PDB file of C-alpha atoms in Angstrom:
ATOM      1  CA  MET M 436      34.657  40.895  44.247  1.00 61.00           C
ATOM      2  CA  ARG M 437      31.398  40.328  42.419  1.00 68.00           C
ATOM      3  CA  THR M 438      28.178  41.537  43.881  1.00 68.00           C
ATOM      4  CA  ARG M 439      24.801  40.171  43.051  1.00 66.00           C
ATOM      5  CA  PRO M 440      22.250  42.605  41.798  1.00 62.00           C
ATOM      6  CA  ALA M 441      19.622  43.322  44.417  1.00 59.00           C
ATOM      7  CA  ARG M 442      16.351  41.501  43.843  1.00 55.00           C
ATOM      8  CA  ALA M 443      13.250  43.514  43.974  1.00 53.00           C
ATOM      9  CA  PRO M 444      11.212  42.900  47.156  1.00 60.00           C
ATOM     10  CA  VAL M 445       8.119  42.432  45.023  1.00 61.00           C
ATOM     11  CA  GLY M 446       9.757  39.546  43.177  1.00 71.00           C
ATOM     12  CA  ARG M 447      10.679  37.823  46.420  1.00 75.00           C
ATOM     13  CA  ALA M 448       7.169  38.288  47.823  1.00 72.00           C
ATOM     14  CA  ALA M 449       5.642  36.924  44.630  1.00 72.00           C
ATOM     15  CA  SER M 450       7.942  33.887  44.788  1.00 74.00           C
ATOM     16  CA  ARG M 451       6.956  33.203  48.384  1.00 78.00           C
ATOM     17  CA  ALA M 452       3.276  33.628  47.596  1.00 72.00           C
ATOM     18  CA  ALA M 453       3.558  31.192  44.686  1.00 71.00           C
ATOM     19  CA  LEU M 454       5.369  28.679  46.898  1.00 75.00           C
ATOM     20  CA  VAL M 455       2.748  28.954  49.663  1.00 69.00           C
ATOM     21  CA  LEU M 456      -0.057  28.647  47.121  1.00 68.00           C
ATOM     22  CA  GLY M 457       1.553  25.545  45.621  1.00 64.00           C
ATOM     23  CA  VAL M 458       1.932  23.902  49.038  1.00 61.00           C
ATOM     24  CA  LEU M 459      -1.686  24.701  49.920  1.00 54.00           C
ATOM     25  CA  LEU M 460      -2.853  23.269  46.613  1.00 55.00           C
ATOM     26  CA  VAL M 461      -1.000  20.013  47.242  1.00 56.00           C
ATOM     27  CA  LEU M 462      -2.336  19.812  50.806  1.00 52.00           C
ATOM     28  CA  SER M 463      -5.903  20.475  49.689  1.00 51.00           C
ATOM     29  CA  ALA M 464      -5.770  17.351  47.538  1.00 52.00           C
ATOM     30  CA  CYS M 465      -5.139  15.331  50.710  1.00 53.00           C
ATOM     31  CA  PHE M 466      -8.374  16.540  52.300  1.00 52.00           C
ATOM     32  CA  ARG M 467     -10.664  15.894  49.360  1.00 54.00           C
ATOM     33  CA  PRO M 468     -12.499  12.565  49.504  1.00 58.00           C
ATOM     34  CA  THR M 469     -11.926  10.305  46.540  1.00 70.00           C
ATOM     35  CA  PRO M 470     -14.737   8.083  45.333  1.00 74.00           C
ATOM     36  CA  ALA M 471     -15.112   4.877  47.302  1.00 82.00           C
ATOM     37  CA  PRO M 472     -14.980   1.572  45.413  1.00 85.00           C
ATOM     38  CA  TYR M 473     -18.661   0.819  46.054  1.00 89.00           C
ATOM     39  CA  THR M 474     -21.760   2.995  45.682  1.00 91.00           C
ATOM     40  CA  PRO M 475     -24.964   1.709  47.297  1.00 92.00           C
ATOM     41  CA  LYS M 476     -28.201   1.596  45.339  1.00 94.00           C
ATOM     42  CA  ASP M 477     -30.381   2.564  48.330  1.00 94.00           C
ATOM     43  CA  PRO M 478     -31.193   6.324  48.094  1.00 94.00           C
ATOM     44  CA  ALA M 479     -31.261   6.617  51.892  1.00 93.00           C
ATOM     45  CA  LEU M 480     -27.623   5.527  52.004  1.00 93.00           C
ATOM     46  CA  THR M 481     -26.488   7.629  49.058  1.00 92.00           C
ATOM     47  CA  ALA M 482     -27.974  10.718  50.733  1.00 92.00           C
ATOM     48  CA  LEU M 483     -25.512  10.361  53.620  1.00 93.00           C
ATOM     49  CA  PRO M 484     -21.775  11.120  53.456  1.00 93.00           C
ATOM     50  CA  LEU M 485     -20.796   7.443  53.620  1.00 95.00           C
ATOM     51  CA  PHE M 486     -17.881   5.776  51.857  1.00 94.00           C
ATOM     52  CA  PHE M 487     -18.112   2.021  51.275  1.00 96.00           C
ATOM     53  CA  TYR M 488     -15.053  -0.218  51.039  1.00 95.00           C
ATOM     54  CA  PRO M 489     -16.115  -3.868  50.691  1.00 95.00           C
ATOM     55  CA  THR M 490     -13.631  -6.603  51.441  1.00 95.00           C
ATOM     56  CA  ALA M 491     -11.119  -7.145  48.676  1.00 92.00           C
ATOM     57  CA  VAL M 492     -10.836 -10.840  49.521  1.00 90.00           C
ATOM     58  CA  PRO M 493     -13.592 -12.463  47.418  1.00 87.00           C
ATOM     59  CA  SER M 494     -12.762 -16.039  48.428  1.00 91.00           C
ATOM     60  CA  ALA M 495     -13.969 -15.624  52.028  1.00 91.00           C
ATOM     61  CA  PRO M 496     -16.622 -13.657  53.905  1.00 94.00           C
ATOM     62  CA  ALA M 497     -15.524 -10.445  55.579  1.00 95.00           C
ATOM     63  CA  LYS M 498     -13.678 -10.915  58.871  1.00 95.00           C
ATOM     64  CA  ALA M 499     -15.682  -8.092  60.476  1.00 96.00           C
ATOM     65  CA  PHE M 500     -17.539  -4.869  59.741  1.00 96.00           C
ATOM     66  CA  ILE M 501     -15.779  -1.623  60.636  1.00 97.00           C
ATOM     67  CA  PHE M 502     -17.645   1.685  60.879  1.00 96.00           C
ATOM     68  CA  PHE M 503     -15.013   4.391  60.579  1.00 92.00           C
ATOM     69  CA  VAL M 504     -15.932   7.926  61.722  1.00 93.00           C
ATOM     70  CA  GLY M 505     -13.857  10.741  60.256  1.00 87.00           C
ATOM     71  CA  ASN M 506     -12.797  13.743  62.317  1.00 84.00           C
ATOM     72  CA  ASP M 507     -13.386  17.491  61.955  1.00 81.00           C
ATOM     73  CA  ILE M 508     -11.303  17.508  58.763  1.00 82.00           C
ATOM     74  CA  GLY M 509     -13.637  14.938  57.242  1.00 84.00           C
ATOM     75  CA  PHE M 510     -12.998  11.497  55.805  1.00 86.00           C
ATOM     76  CA  TRP M 511      -9.763  12.544  54.119  1.00 86.00           C
ATOM     77  CA  GLY M 512      -6.780  10.862  52.483  1.00 88.00           C
ATOM     78  CA  ALA M 513      -5.274   9.152  55.538  1.00 90.00           C
ATOM     79  CA  HIS M 514      -8.669   7.754  56.542  1.00 91.00           C
ATOM     80  CA  GLN M 515      -9.340   6.575  52.997  1.00 92.00           C
ATOM     81  CA  ASP M 516      -5.946   4.874  52.790  1.00 94.00           C
ATOM     82  CA  LEU M 517      -6.576   3.060  56.072  1.00 94.00           C
ATOM     83  CA  ALA M 518     -10.054   1.985  54.911  1.00 95.00           C
ATOM     84  CA  LYS M 519      -8.549   0.616  51.682  1.00 94.00           C
ATOM     85  CA  ARG M 520      -5.864  -1.293  53.606  1.00 96.00           C
ATOM     86  CA  LEU M 521      -8.463  -2.774  55.964  1.00 96.00           C
ATOM     87  CA  ALA M 522     -10.640  -3.807  53.005  1.00 96.00           C
ATOM     88  CA  GLY M 523      -7.579  -5.392  51.432  1.00 95.00           C
ATOM     89  CA  ALA M 524      -7.034  -7.352  54.650  1.00 96.00           C
ATOM     90  CA  GLY M 525     -10.540  -8.819  54.479  1.00 96.00           C
ATOM     91  CA  TYR M 526     -12.733  -6.337  56.371  1.00 96.00           C
ATOM     92  CA  ASP M 527     -15.877  -4.532  55.194  1.00 96.00           C
ATOM     93  CA  VAL M 528     -15.411  -0.835  55.966  1.00 96.00           C
ATOM     94  CA  VAL M 529     -17.854   2.071  55.886  1.00 96.00           C
ATOM     95  CA  GLY M 530     -16.450   5.551  56.433  1.00 95.00           C
ATOM     96  CA  PHE M 531     -18.596   8.425  57.703  1.00 95.00           C
ATOM     97  CA  ASP M 532     -17.569  11.986  56.810  1.00 93.00           C
ATOM     98  CA  THR M 533     -18.599  14.059  59.838  1.00 92.00           C
ATOM     99  CA  LYS M 534     -17.475  17.333  58.252  1.00 91.00           C
ATOM    100  CA  LEU M 535     -19.778  16.903  55.245  1.00 90.00           C
ATOM    101  CA  TYR M 536     -22.613  15.817  57.534  1.00 89.00           C
ATOM    102  CA  PHE M 537     -22.328  18.739  59.957  1.00 87.00           C
ATOM    103  CA  ASP M 538     -21.804  21.247  57.131  1.00 87.00           C
ATOM    104  CA  ARG M 539     -25.303  20.348  55.879  1.00 86.00           C
ATOM    105  CA  LEU M 540     -26.990  21.160  59.206  1.00 83.00           C
ATOM    106  CA  PRO M 541     -28.926  24.440  59.377  1.00 80.00           C
ATOM    107  CA  GLU M 542     -27.123  27.349  61.023  1.00 81.00           C
ATOM    108  CA  ALA M 543     -30.094  28.552  63.074  1.00 82.00           C
ATOM    109  CA  ASP M 544     -30.433  26.744  66.420  1.00 80.00           C
ATOM    110  CA  ALA M 545     -34.236  26.820  66.338  1.00 80.00           C
ATOM    111  CA  LEU M 546     -34.417  25.341  62.829  1.00 80.00           C
ATOM    112  CA  ARG M 547     -31.846  22.691  63.705  1.00 73.00           C
ATOM    113  CA  ALA M 548     -33.814  21.808  66.870  1.00 78.00           C
ATOM    114  CA  THR M 549     -37.081  21.380  64.970  1.00 78.00           C
ATOM    115  CA  ARG M 550     -35.453  19.173  62.340  1.00 73.00           C
ATOM    116  CA  TYR M 551     -33.287  17.051  64.608  1.00 69.00           C
ATOM    117  CA  GLY M 552     -35.074  17.176  67.967  1.00 69.00           C
ATOM    118  CA  ASP M 553     -32.494  19.092  70.021  1.00 57.00           C
TER     119      ASP M 553
END
């Protein structure tokens, strides 16, 4: 009967750590916003975390305007894919990344209140 040589525990831990790191790296790509197909020229709009997806049907006006608010993860891959599909179906879509917006707010309550009128 053949026996396998015992693997060092350090080797197994390193393999698991590499696997976990690889999975996290792949998942992090899902949460990173990709550039939207349109960038506005108005500086007031470019200062906000907005993603513009104009209708992809040039032969007709947009069916409707959709304002899409991301969640606490941000305007990530699934939201972007949905916005692209809606634009492909003839809708103008603007996505708002709430995570990026709230991350820019000041930490101090008093400073935030003076800037935003809380």
